[in-house]
XYZ file of C-alpha atoms in Angstrom:
704
model
C 27.873 -3.128 6.404
C 26.900 -1.533 9.739
C 27.722 -3.633 12.760
C 24.103 -3.916 13.925
C 23.104 -5.750 10.731
C 25.347 -8.620 11.756
C 23.703 -8.926 15.172
C 20.608 -10.975 16.017
C 17.526 -9.255 14.658
C 14.261 -9.528 16.582
C 10.938 -7.870 15.700
C 8.278 -7.145 18.333
C 4.769 -5.708 18.230
C 4.138 -2.864 20.662
C 0.838 -2.022 22.336
C 0.231 1.347 23.980
C 1.915 3.975 21.747
C 0.099 7.287 22.248
C 2.166 9.554 19.994
C 5.113 9.644 17.605
C 7.190 11.489 20.204
C 6.688 8.687 22.772
C 7.713 6.148 20.134
C 10.943 8.129 19.644
C 11.680 8.107 23.392
C 11.026 4.349 23.540
C 13.432 3.800 20.624
C 16.109 5.851 22.409
C 15.599 3.915 25.673
C 15.898 0.551 23.889
C 19.081 1.668 22.092
C 20.670 2.376 25.493
C 19.985 -1.171 26.794
C 23.098 -3.341 27.302
C 23.416 -5.888 24.501
C 21.420 -3.810 21.998
C 23.419 -2.549 18.999
C 20.543 -0.630 17.424
C 16.745 -0.347 17.433
C 14.197 1.032 14.964
C 10.607 1.856 15.899
C 7.881 1.679 13.238
C 5.199 3.943 14.758
C 2.741 3.419 11.883
C 2.762 -0.375 12.317
C 3.346 -0.323 16.131
C 6.505 -2.437 15.862
C 10.113 -2.275 17.015
C 13.084 -4.029 15.378
C 15.911 -4.766 17.829
C 19.439 -5.605 16.648
C 21.170 -7.458 19.460
C 19.925 -9.217 22.556
C 17.188 -7.921 24.846
C 14.463 -9.724 26.763
C 10.785 -8.779 26.574
C 11.024 -7.701 30.243
C 13.904 -5.312 29.437
C 11.970 -3.841 26.485
C 8.851 -3.332 28.592
C 10.988 -1.657 31.274
C 12.321 0.707 28.568
C 8.694 1.508 27.724
C 7.457 1.655 31.326
C 7.022 5.466 31.074
C 4.176 4.768 28.620
C 3.092 1.363 30.069
C 3.985 -0.312 26.775
C 3.246 -4.007 26.221
C 5.736 -5.878 23.985
C 5.196 -9.264 22.294
C 7.312 -11.116 19.663
C 6.031 -10.443 16.118
C 5.020 -14.039 15.389
C 3.329 -14.627 18.755
C -0.439 -14.420 18.602
C -2.066 -12.044 21.041
C -5.579 -10.730 21.430
C -5.543 -6.962 21.438
C -7.642 -5.645 24.306
C -10.548 -3.596 23.055
C -11.710 -1.551 25.995
C -14.397 1.152 25.917
C -13.257 4.762 25.513
C -14.375 5.750 29.027
C -12.223 3.023 30.576
C -8.994 3.821 28.719
C -9.544 7.579 29.024
C -11.212 7.736 32.456
C -8.703 10.326 33.701
C -9.530 12.550 30.708
C -13.271 12.465 31.410
C -12.736 12.983 35.163
C -10.436 15.952 34.494
C -13.033 17.536 32.173
C -15.780 17.063 34.796
C -13.594 18.530 37.568
C -12.720 21.540 35.373
C -16.428 22.139 34.713
C -17.141 21.814 38.461
C -14.343 24.309 39.221
C -15.927 26.915 36.905
C -19.356 26.352 38.520
C -17.804 26.943 41.970
C -15.969 30.028 40.682
C -19.266 31.362 39.312
C -21.046 30.643 42.629
C -18.370 31.826 45.089
C -16.275 34.224 43.008
C -13.140 33.816 40.891
C -10.845 34.103 43.932
C -12.570 31.183 45.694
C -10.101 28.785 47.317
C -12.533 25.920 46.808
C -12.612 26.427 43.022
C -8.779 26.747 42.968
C -8.560 23.441 44.865
C -10.901 21.687 42.391
C -8.909 23.143 39.463
C -5.705 21.873 41.111
C -7.121 18.361 41.438
C -8.271 18.517 37.761
C -4.714 19.496 36.741
C -3.184 16.599 38.712
C -5.717 14.003 37.481
C -5.550 14.982 33.798
C -1.886 15.940 33.670
C -0.148 13.345 35.875
C 1.286 11.359 32.958
C 2.125 14.549 31.073
C 4.007 16.079 34.054
C 5.964 12.885 34.668
C 7.288 12.897 31.090
C 7.656 16.684 30.893
C 9.700 17.058 34.105
C 12.008 14.155 33.101
C 12.543 15.733 29.688
C 13.142 19.171 31.222
C 15.999 17.806 33.337
C 17.399 16.101 30.219
C 16.988 19.376 28.249
C 14.687 17.576 25.760
C 12.236 20.206 24.558
C 9.271 18.302 23.185
C 5.523 18.941 23.483
C 5.403 17.331 26.968
C 8.052 19.790 28.167
C 6.242 22.779 26.625
C 2.882 21.821 28.129
C 4.350 21.050 31.576
C 6.105 24.440 31.793
C 2.955 26.220 30.561
C 0.602 24.515 33.054
C 2.954 24.843 36.046
C 3.549 28.482 35.060
C -0.202 29.154 34.852
C -0.717 27.714 38.338
C 2.282 29.747 39.572
C 0.696 33.051 38.526
C -2.704 32.043 39.939
C -4.419 31.087 36.649
C -5.716 27.785 38.072
C -8.820 27.724 35.882
C -6.931 28.237 32.645
C -4.325 25.668 33.702
C -7.101 23.112 34.260
C -8.673 23.917 30.857
C -5.284 23.473 29.165
C -4.800 20.065 30.853
C -8.319 18.892 29.980
C -8.129 19.993 26.345
C -4.614 18.571 25.923
C -5.774 15.214 27.365
C -8.740 15.190 24.953
C -6.385 16.055 22.073
C -4.060 13.142 22.996
C -7.023 10.733 23.177
C -8.215 11.848 19.724
C -4.700 11.435 18.309
C -4.545 7.872 19.660
C -7.961 7.125 18.176
C -6.980 8.509 14.757
C -3.784 6.426 14.571
C -5.758 3.312 15.559
C -8.224 4.118 12.772
C -5.366 4.562 10.273
C -3.844 1.207 11.314
C -7.146 -0.656 10.992
C -6.574 -1.516 7.318
C -3.440 -3.479 8.288
C -5.202 -5.164 11.218
C -7.977 -6.145 8.819
C -5.381 -7.795 6.541
C -3.852 -9.632 9.504
C -7.216 -11.015 10.592
C -8.486 -12.352 7.251
C -6.623 -15.693 7.292
C -8.021 -18.565 9.438
C -5.863 -19.707 12.351
C -6.279 -23.396 11.474
C -7.151 -25.589 8.482
C -8.514 -29.062 7.754
C -5.521 -31.163 6.649
C -5.505 -34.734 5.267
C -2.605 -36.811 6.568
C -2.833 -40.451 5.513
C -6.484 -41.432 5.835
C -7.199 -38.992 8.677
C -8.553 -35.445 8.359
C -7.297 -33.180 11.153
C -7.849 -29.553 12.184
C -4.256 -28.268 12.310
C -2.956 -24.873 13.478
C -1.413 -22.912 10.558
C 1.959 -22.833 12.354
C 2.041 -26.650 12.243
C 1.025 -27.052 8.585
C 3.898 -28.302 6.406
C 4.679 -27.668 2.741
C 3.191 -30.584 0.783
C 0.216 -31.099 3.130
C -3.176 -31.390 1.419
C -5.685 -28.825 2.718
C -9.422 -29.491 2.348
C -11.415 -26.309 1.750
C -15.179 -26.629 1.997
C -17.654 -24.297 0.230
C -17.845 -20.890 1.926
C -14.589 -21.377 3.882
C -11.527 -19.144 3.809
C -8.211 -20.590 2.704
C -5.630 -20.676 5.488
C -2.522 -21.226 3.310
C -1.131 -20.570 -0.174
C -1.169 -23.579 -2.468
C -2.093 -25.244 -5.749
C -5.453 -26.911 -6.437
C -4.992 -30.681 -6.809
C -8.666 -31.650 -6.891
C -11.987 -29.923 -7.503
C -13.207 -26.759 -9.204
C -14.690 -23.629 -7.664
C -14.702 -19.846 -7.794
C -12.584 -17.991 -5.246
C -13.163 -14.438 -4.016
C -9.668 -12.889 -4.011
C -10.797 -9.334 -3.150
C -8.975 -9.360 0.210
C -5.614 -9.951 -1.530
C -5.898 -8.488 -5.019
C -8.869 -6.129 -4.748
C -10.640 -7.990 -7.614
C -14.384 -7.472 -7.290
C -15.350 -10.609 -9.289
C -14.564 -14.129 -7.974
C -11.971 -16.027 -10.040
C -12.559 -19.547 -11.415
C -10.074 -22.089 -10.025
C -9.316 -25.537 -11.447
C -6.625 -28.197 -10.969
C -3.059 -26.700 -11.066
C -4.337 -23.139 -10.391
C -2.668 -21.117 -7.636
C -4.727 -20.014 -4.608
C -3.875 -17.648 -1.743
C -4.377 -17.616 2.021
C -7.145 -15.263 3.166
C -9.280 -15.744 0.033
C -12.852 -17.077 0.203
C -13.866 -20.335 -1.503
C -17.166 -20.323 -3.418
C -19.487 -23.270 -3.940
C -17.043 -26.059 -4.858
C -15.011 -28.383 -2.628
C -11.262 -27.851 -3.178
C -8.250 -29.921 -2.214
C -5.165 -27.736 -2.130
C -1.523 -28.802 -1.875
C 0.234 -26.338 0.469
C 3.219 -24.668 -1.229
C 4.366 -22.134 1.416
C 4.771 -21.956 5.185
C 2.508 -19.550 7.064
C 5.193 -16.838 7.322
C 5.883 -17.039 3.560
C 2.301 -16.784 2.276
C 1.393 -13.952 -0.080
C -0.770 -12.261 2.583
C 2.117 -12.450 5.127
C 4.497 -10.869 2.596
C 1.993 -8.129 1.778
C 1.445 -7.332 5.480
C 5.211 -7.244 6.083
C 5.871 -5.008 3.053
C 3.004 -2.639 3.956
C 4.266 -2.302 7.533
C 7.792 -1.637 6.272
C 6.360 0.904 3.824
C 4.576 2.739 6.627
C 7.864 3.005 8.529
C 9.737 4.486 5.565
C 9.827 8.257 5.858
C 8.481 10.223 2.933
C 10.488 13.315 1.848
C 7.804 15.649 3.266
C 7.869 13.774 6.590
C 11.657 14.033 6.772
C 11.318 17.799 6.188
C 8.672 18.153 8.938
C 10.803 16.140 11.396
C 13.860 18.316 10.696
C 11.756 21.479 10.991
C 10.214 20.349 14.325
C 13.690 19.635 15.740
C 14.612 23.337 15.495
C 11.099 24.757 15.800
C 10.377 23.516 19.366
C 13.537 24.959 21.047
C 12.979 28.192 19.077
C 9.409 28.480 20.483
C 10.799 27.826 23.999
C 13.417 30.581 23.615
C 10.858 33.021 22.154
C 8.412 32.326 25.033
C 11.149 33.020 27.603
C 12.016 36.223 25.746
C 8.377 37.417 25.779
C 7.986 36.553 29.487
C 11.242 38.240 30.623
C 12.296 41.178 28.423
C 9.181 43.408 28.096
C 8.639 43.622 31.919
C 12.262 44.764 32.334
C 11.376 47.944 30.426
C 7.640 48.349 30.995
C 4.564 46.335 31.865
C 3.555 43.840 34.510
C 5.435 40.597 35.015
C 2.233 38.570 35.439
C 0.772 39.756 32.139
C 3.906 39.030 30.071
C 4.560 35.673 31.755
C 0.961 34.781 30.826
C 1.636 35.758 27.203
C 4.843 33.668 27.192
C 2.914 30.664 28.551
C 0.245 31.130 25.851
C 3.006 31.056 23.231
C 4.359 27.791 24.714
C 0.939 26.180 24.450
C 0.128 27.356 20.937
C 3.681 26.539 19.821
C 3.189 22.836 20.651
C 4.040 21.048 17.341
C 1.446 18.210 17.667
C -0.511 18.998 14.495
C 2.639 19.614 12.461
C 4.368 16.409 13.598
C 1.330 14.210 12.926
C 0.365 15.943 9.642
C 2.450 13.696 7.345
C 2.701 10.247 9.006
C -1.057 9.898 9.544
C -1.615 10.700 5.838
C 1.035 8.196 4.667
C -0.165 5.403 6.976
C -3.794 5.938 5.941
C -3.046 6.038 2.190
C -0.760 2.965 2.164
C -3.292 1.004 4.228
C -6.163 1.978 1.932
C -4.117 1.055 -1.161
C -3.295 -2.405 0.275
C -6.967 -2.993 1.031
C -7.749 -2.247 -2.636
C -5.083 -4.545 -4.092
C -2.263 -2.007 -4.594
C 0.980 -2.490 -2.663
C 2.917 0.791 -2.290
C 6.333 0.079 -0.804
C 6.971 3.335 1.052
C 6.040 6.975 1.539
C 8.722 8.067 -0.933
C 7.081 5.991 -3.712
C 3.628 7.208 -2.703
C 4.744 10.826 -3.084
C 6.623 10.122 -6.333
C 3.558 8.438 -7.882
C 1.624 11.657 -7.251
C 4.126 13.559 -9.434
C 4.124 11.168 -12.441
C 4.039 13.035 -15.757
C 4.934 10.166 -18.163
C 3.991 6.474 -18.140
C 5.827 3.776 -20.128
C 4.066 0.441 -20.646
C 5.408 -2.967 -21.528
C 3.056 -4.522 -24.114
C 2.837 -8.271 -23.525
C 0.972 -9.122 -20.324
C 0.462 -5.450 -19.447
C -1.541 -3.731 -22.188
C -2.340 -7.148 -23.692
C -3.389 -10.377 -21.963
C -0.121 -12.122 -22.850
C -2.034 -15.092 -24.288
C -2.432 -15.501 -28.076
C -6.056 -15.729 -29.251
C -7.694 -16.507 -32.609
C -9.139 -13.134 -33.613
C -10.226 -13.888 -37.204
C -11.202 -17.055 -39.057
C -12.187 -17.395 -42.737
C -12.876 -20.434 -44.938
C -12.903 -20.592 -48.761
C -14.799 -22.555 -51.419
C -17.982 -22.761 -49.361
C -16.332 -24.955 -46.707
C -17.806 -25.010 -43.170
C -15.767 -22.940 -40.643
C -16.461 -25.396 -37.793
C -15.166 -28.277 -39.915
C -11.989 -26.305 -40.764
C -11.514 -25.491 -37.067
C -11.966 -29.171 -36.138
C -9.311 -30.218 -38.712
C -6.853 -27.514 -37.529
C -7.416 -28.490 -33.876
C -6.823 -32.166 -34.624
C -3.581 -31.351 -36.468
C -2.333 -28.919 -33.800
C -3.015 -31.406 -30.989
C 0.495 -32.793 -31.279
C 2.170 -29.352 -31.549
C 3.813 -27.447 -28.661
C 3.656 -24.090 -30.453
C 1.831 -21.252 -28.545
C -0.336 -20.642 -31.636
C -1.544 -24.258 -31.423
C -2.963 -23.600 -27.948
C -4.778 -20.525 -29.355
C -6.557 -22.745 -31.917
C -7.393 -25.316 -29.216
C -8.948 -22.577 -27.035
C -10.967 -21.281 -30.015
C -12.291 -24.799 -30.658
C -13.300 -25.146 -26.989
C -15.130 -21.783 -27.162
C -16.938 -22.973 -30.330
C -18.052 -26.125 -28.519
C -15.860 -28.502 -30.566
C -15.042 -31.014 -27.850
C -13.687 -33.806 -30.076
C -11.236 -32.668 -32.776
C -10.849 -34.871 -35.853
C -8.339 -37.706 -35.428
C -5.258 -37.426 -37.652
C -2.393 -39.711 -38.660
C 1.207 -39.229 -39.727
C 1.729 -35.971 -37.805
C 5.061 -34.284 -38.614
C 6.483 -30.862 -37.791
C 8.004 -28.823 -40.640
C 10.633 -26.793 -38.732
C 9.961 -23.084 -38.726
C 7.151 -23.358 -41.263
C 4.259 -25.424 -39.899
C 2.958 -28.976 -39.556
C 1.515 -31.739 -41.740
C -0.838 -34.679 -41.062
C -3.176 -37.099 -42.805
C -6.860 -36.193 -42.432
C -9.335 -38.733 -43.882
C -6.456 -40.188 -45.899
C -5.422 -36.861 -47.492
C -2.290 -34.866 -46.503
C -3.171 -31.499 -44.950
C -0.848 -28.682 -43.936
C -1.123 -25.864 -41.347
C 1.458 -23.096 -41.283
C 2.551 -19.730 -42.611
C 1.377 -18.529 -46.058
C 5.012 -18.968 -47.217
C 4.686 -22.745 -46.681
C 1.796 -22.863 -49.171
C 3.782 -20.765 -51.666
C 6.537 -23.419 -51.500
C 3.956 -26.211 -51.900
C 2.537 -24.456 -54.963
C -0.969 -24.404 -53.490
C -3.628 -22.230 -55.071
C -4.769 -19.177 -53.084
C -8.503 -18.498 -53.675
C -9.490 -15.058 -55.051
C -9.463 -12.815 -51.932
C -7.080 -14.920 -49.793
C -3.819 -13.030 -50.493
C -5.485 -9.647 -50.025
C -7.021 -10.847 -46.740
C -3.621 -12.106 -45.526
C -2.030 -8.694 -46.178
C -4.862 -6.888 -44.356
C -4.590 -9.124 -41.285
C -0.774 -8.848 -41.196
C -0.987 -5.040 -41.455
C -3.117 -5.181 -38.282
C -0.216 -6.862 -36.483
C -1.745 -10.340 -36.496
C 0.016 -13.647 -37.214
C -1.734 -15.462 -40.086
C -1.829 -19.259 -40.371
C -3.297 -21.089 -43.347
C -4.877 -24.550 -43.524
C -4.953 -26.486 -46.798
C -3.561 -29.158 -49.100
C -1.004 -29.079 -51.921
C -3.912 -28.212 -54.205
C -5.454 -25.210 -52.409
C -5.631 -23.053 -49.289
C -8.891 -23.955 -47.510
C -8.972 -21.545 -44.534
C -7.128 -18.730 -42.751
C -6.684 -18.203 -39.004
C -5.410 -14.887 -37.613
C -3.832 -15.052 -34.153
C -2.903 -12.095 -31.946
C -2.097 -11.302 -28.354
C -5.507 -9.906 -27.367
C -5.637 -6.404 -25.912
C -6.998 -6.142 -22.354
C -10.552 -4.814 -22.270
C -9.495 -2.086 -19.819
C -6.302 -0.861 -21.574
C -7.830 1.843 -23.803
C -10.026 3.241 -20.994
C -7.019 3.320 -18.614
C -4.861 5.277 -21.102
C -7.696 7.760 -21.683
C -8.180 8.156 -17.922
C -4.441 8.755 -17.378
C -4.534 11.461 -20.046
C -7.537 13.107 -18.353
C -5.620 13.037 -15.032
C -2.852 15.174 -16.532
C -0.311 12.518 -17.583
C 1.558 14.289 -20.388
C 3.062 11.245 -22.140
C 2.121 7.590 -22.650
C 4.559 5.304 -24.472
C 4.623 1.576 -25.234
C 7.962 -0.246 -25.068
C 7.978 -3.738 -26.547
C 10.246 -6.391 -28.008
C 7.516 -7.346 -30.507
C 7.688 -6.506 -34.242
C 6.883 -2.976 -35.384
C 3.680 -3.789 -37.319
C 2.075 -5.550 -34.331
C 3.237 -2.860 -31.887
C 1.962 0.041 -34.010
C -1.364 -1.679 -34.608
C -1.937 -2.131 -30.869
C -0.609 1.366 -30.108
C -3.099 2.938 -32.559
C -5.910 0.785 -31.206
C -5.237 1.971 -27.627
C -4.372 5.598 -28.339
C -0.815 5.400 -26.931
C 1.096 8.591 -27.827
C 4.315 6.794 -28.890
C 5.349 3.230 -29.731
C 8.894 1.849 -29.565
C 9.158 -1.716 -30.933
C 11.759 -4.492 -31.276
C 13.539 -3.412 -28.063
C 15.840 -5.609 -25.988
C 15.658 -5.217 -22.143
C 18.786 -3.011 -22.272
C 17.160 -0.779 -24.908
C 14.026 -0.427 -22.753
C 16.317 0.745 -19.954
C 17.900 3.350 -22.277
C 14.432 4.573 -23.321
C 13.457 5.117 -19.669
C 16.680 7.082 -19.032
C 15.952 9.195 -22.121
C 12.379 9.867 -20.945
C 13.642 11.018 -17.542
C 15.631 13.782 -19.239
C 12.374 15.245 -20.639
C 9.902 14.461 -17.839
C 10.469 14.988 -14.087
C 8.815 11.724 -12.986
C 8.486 8.624 -15.208
C 6.599 5.444 -14.296
C 7.322 2.086 -15.928
C 4.539 -0.530 -15.881
C 5.651 -4.118 -16.553
C 5.484 -7.670 -15.259
C 8.323 -7.289 -12.766
C 10.507 -10.052 -14.270
C 11.976 -9.314 -17.728
C 11.259 -5.601 -17.242
C 13.324 -5.420 -14.029
C 16.072 -3.089 -15.423
C 13.495 -0.602 -16.795
C 11.432 -0.800 -13.574
C 14.543 -0.042 -11.514
C 15.582 2.910 -13.737
C 12.159 4.613 -13.637
C 11.067 7.105 -10.969
C 8.312 4.644 -9.996
C 8.430 0.970 -11.048
C 4.928 -0.549 -11.192
C 4.523 -4.335 -11.509
C 1.368 -6.027 -12.826
C -0.151 -9.058 -11.120
C 2.127 -9.006 -8.072
C 0.084 -11.465 -5.961
C 2.075 -14.676 -5.676
C 4.940 -13.292 -7.780
C 8.027 -12.786 -5.609
C 9.916 -11.021 -8.404
C 7.173 -8.404 -8.793
C 6.918 -7.809 -5.041
C 10.703 -7.411 -4.765
C 11.598 -5.355 -7.857
C 8.705 -2.900 -8.073
C 8.046 0.238 -6.021
C 4.312 -0.350 -6.512
C 2.677 -3.730 -7.244
C -0.828 -4.038 -8.684
C -1.699 -7.302 -6.943
C -4.552 -8.180 -9.307
C -3.802 -8.637 -12.982
C -5.887 -5.488 -13.503
C -4.573 -2.338 -15.179
C -7.525 -0.316 -13.801
C -5.716 -0.231 -10.451
C -3.100 2.094 -11.997
C -5.278 5.260 -12.203
C -6.501 4.508 -8.644
C -2.891 4.332 -7.358
C -1.938 7.609 -9.078
C -5.161 9.336 -7.968
C -4.603 8.218 -4.337
C -0.985 9.440 -4.482
C -2.002 12.847 -5.874
C -4.684 13.158 -3.196
C -2.168 12.210 -0.470
C 0.275 14.889 -1.689
C -2.553 17.441 -1.623
C -3.637 16.381 1.906
C -0.040 16.585 3.227
C 0.364 20.103 1.789
C -3.003 21.142 3.270
C -2.047 19.715 6.671
C 1.375 21.388 6.823
C -0.019 24.727 5.588
C -2.903 24.624 8.087
C -0.642 23.565 11.009
C 1.798 26.414 10.390
C -0.954 28.905 9.471
C -2.837 28.418 12.748
C 0.426 28.911 14.677
C 1.202 32.168 12.831
C -2.337 33.464 13.458
C -2.076 32.647 17.162
C 1.353 34.311 17.337
C -0.184 37.463 15.849
C -2.834 37.448 18.617
C -0.108 37.483 21.303
C 1.009 41.030 20.358
C -2.258 42.773 21.391
C -2.662 40.272 24.270
C -5.761 38.570 22.843
C -4.390 35.018 23.028
C -5.555 33.304 26.218
C -4.213 29.984 27.461
C -7.471 28.142 26.779
C -7.713 29.691 23.297
C -4.099 28.602 22.635
C -4.755 24.972 23.582
C -8.069 25.034 21.688
C -6.209 26.235 18.581
C -3.587 23.502 19.004
C -6.162 20.788 19.671
C -8.354 22.010 16.807
C -5.388 21.955 14.428
C -4.485 18.388 15.457
C -8.061 17.215 15.077
C -8.589 18.898 11.683
C -5.251 17.572 10.338
C -6.167 14.045 11.486
C -9.697 14.092 10.080
C -8.362 15.535 6.818
C -5.882 12.632 6.573
C -8.568 10.045 7.318
C -10.459 11.284 4.225
C -7.916 9.224 2.257
C -9.680 6.072 3.504
C -12.631 7.088 1.333
C -10.622 7.139 -1.927
C -11.999 4.309 -4.089
């Protein structure tokens, strides 16, 4: 274990980051503080994790070059929202001065000292912060974009190109402001999550009802939630019924009915009923807090494409610097004017600035992960986001994933002209004393049929492994498997045996109701298929998923019946967890990227072995949030195509951004040879590339 993991770990939120490069410098400065073993900056979430001991004052001193404000993660603070003109006043002033300089040059001639003076002031106003960082970095031999721009602007002024120097400063300042704005926009989805939970709740303690801050609410407190209020804490309903809008957590569009003993989450909106909720988690452990934490961690995790871009930029920037020096120095030694070639070298420095390239991947990842979280899909890192975009095979668990996981009565048939409702009432009365899952299916069917009072029975007894018996109206009745009635010697009416075989061939469990004399009724019970399962599998196929397979521990007849019903390409039944794991390993030999979709608990080995582990119904389920790479927070399989579609779109956007960033640089480099690349055109190309890359990434917010 690295030493820093044993040290005190503190997490702080950081206000004032303007670019990824500045975040890197801040991280380096914090690492050099006495008492700090290590530090990790999360630029996407604007956080820093410090291993060791450092005060807030020391951290802010380390970030003084950028005027960074640091606050502990759990401390509440109101983020200042100032108008654009106030935070970027120097940018606007620099642009106005540059425009004034060109008007003076037009009026008094290009050699006018007055216009040169105005251009000089524009350079100082717009580039003060840039020069301060650039000169420091130059002395440290750190060749980043601040260094490149500083050398280019000072060089332009040195050869008398005051106007172009001012344009470069103004456009660069505008570019930086736009980059800050775009990152703020990308982070908004996380801020929105952080703001959805109330800061206090109405708590009953003894006979008093008090408004208590969420930090002071204890596990076991009873929270009173009035109609139309948001829930401040996770808990379990102890009194009342209502519908709760869980869209903010799970992305479900339809409010969910909540009754006594149902789980509810902080940040969700109560409907028309009054609820009393027993608090089950502290504020830092609520589902919404975990989701925010995991999303922020995910945004910090570098995707493979981002790691490539970072490595590339590390060598690219010094190479551009060396090439610019070569262009400025060597040609004039043999032929040509020094001023002209120095100008071309400076143009190369400006156009070589790697802003667009460096921001191309992180802004896409941050935007996509934030959008997914807002729609009820938790993607736990850029690497999983990219991998999901490459999925070519999807393996599904059956129970609770493709099916609802709750047995339901699917068919009911009575014989000898008997009334079906009467048969259902008898079966419900008999099953009332049973703990078998199939008994609850019959009880639910009776409730749906409006049978509120089942018939009362006497002498209830369980017949182990076969069924139950009880006296109904003084006569002994039996409910159980058809085999039980064979043993009793009961008569099966004409079509009963044929009907039993048909239902069993469909993968359903058949129960019979009758006496020793005759079978009176049949009930077929099955784990009902989700309404969305078939449509989801068809959509995956249309998206280019080459293989869909169902892995289940259920019997082969049931599995094949459901597989055929849903259109799954392959069904593997009667599998133990270890055998599911082996199937995933086997699939990975044939397909480059395999996803496993399960419930995140008993499917943990298969989820871990797949390229992308996807857990169903992750909200409130710690196991699902921990074991899966992607968690569908609602119990809704329709989120799966959305997650894959978003991932594919993100991969496409990253490729577009990198290709465009490098393409614009190559085009500008080609313009240097004939001398067509001016300084202002170079910065315009760089700024344009940054802006286009950012806007292209923000399109991911529109993926529904």
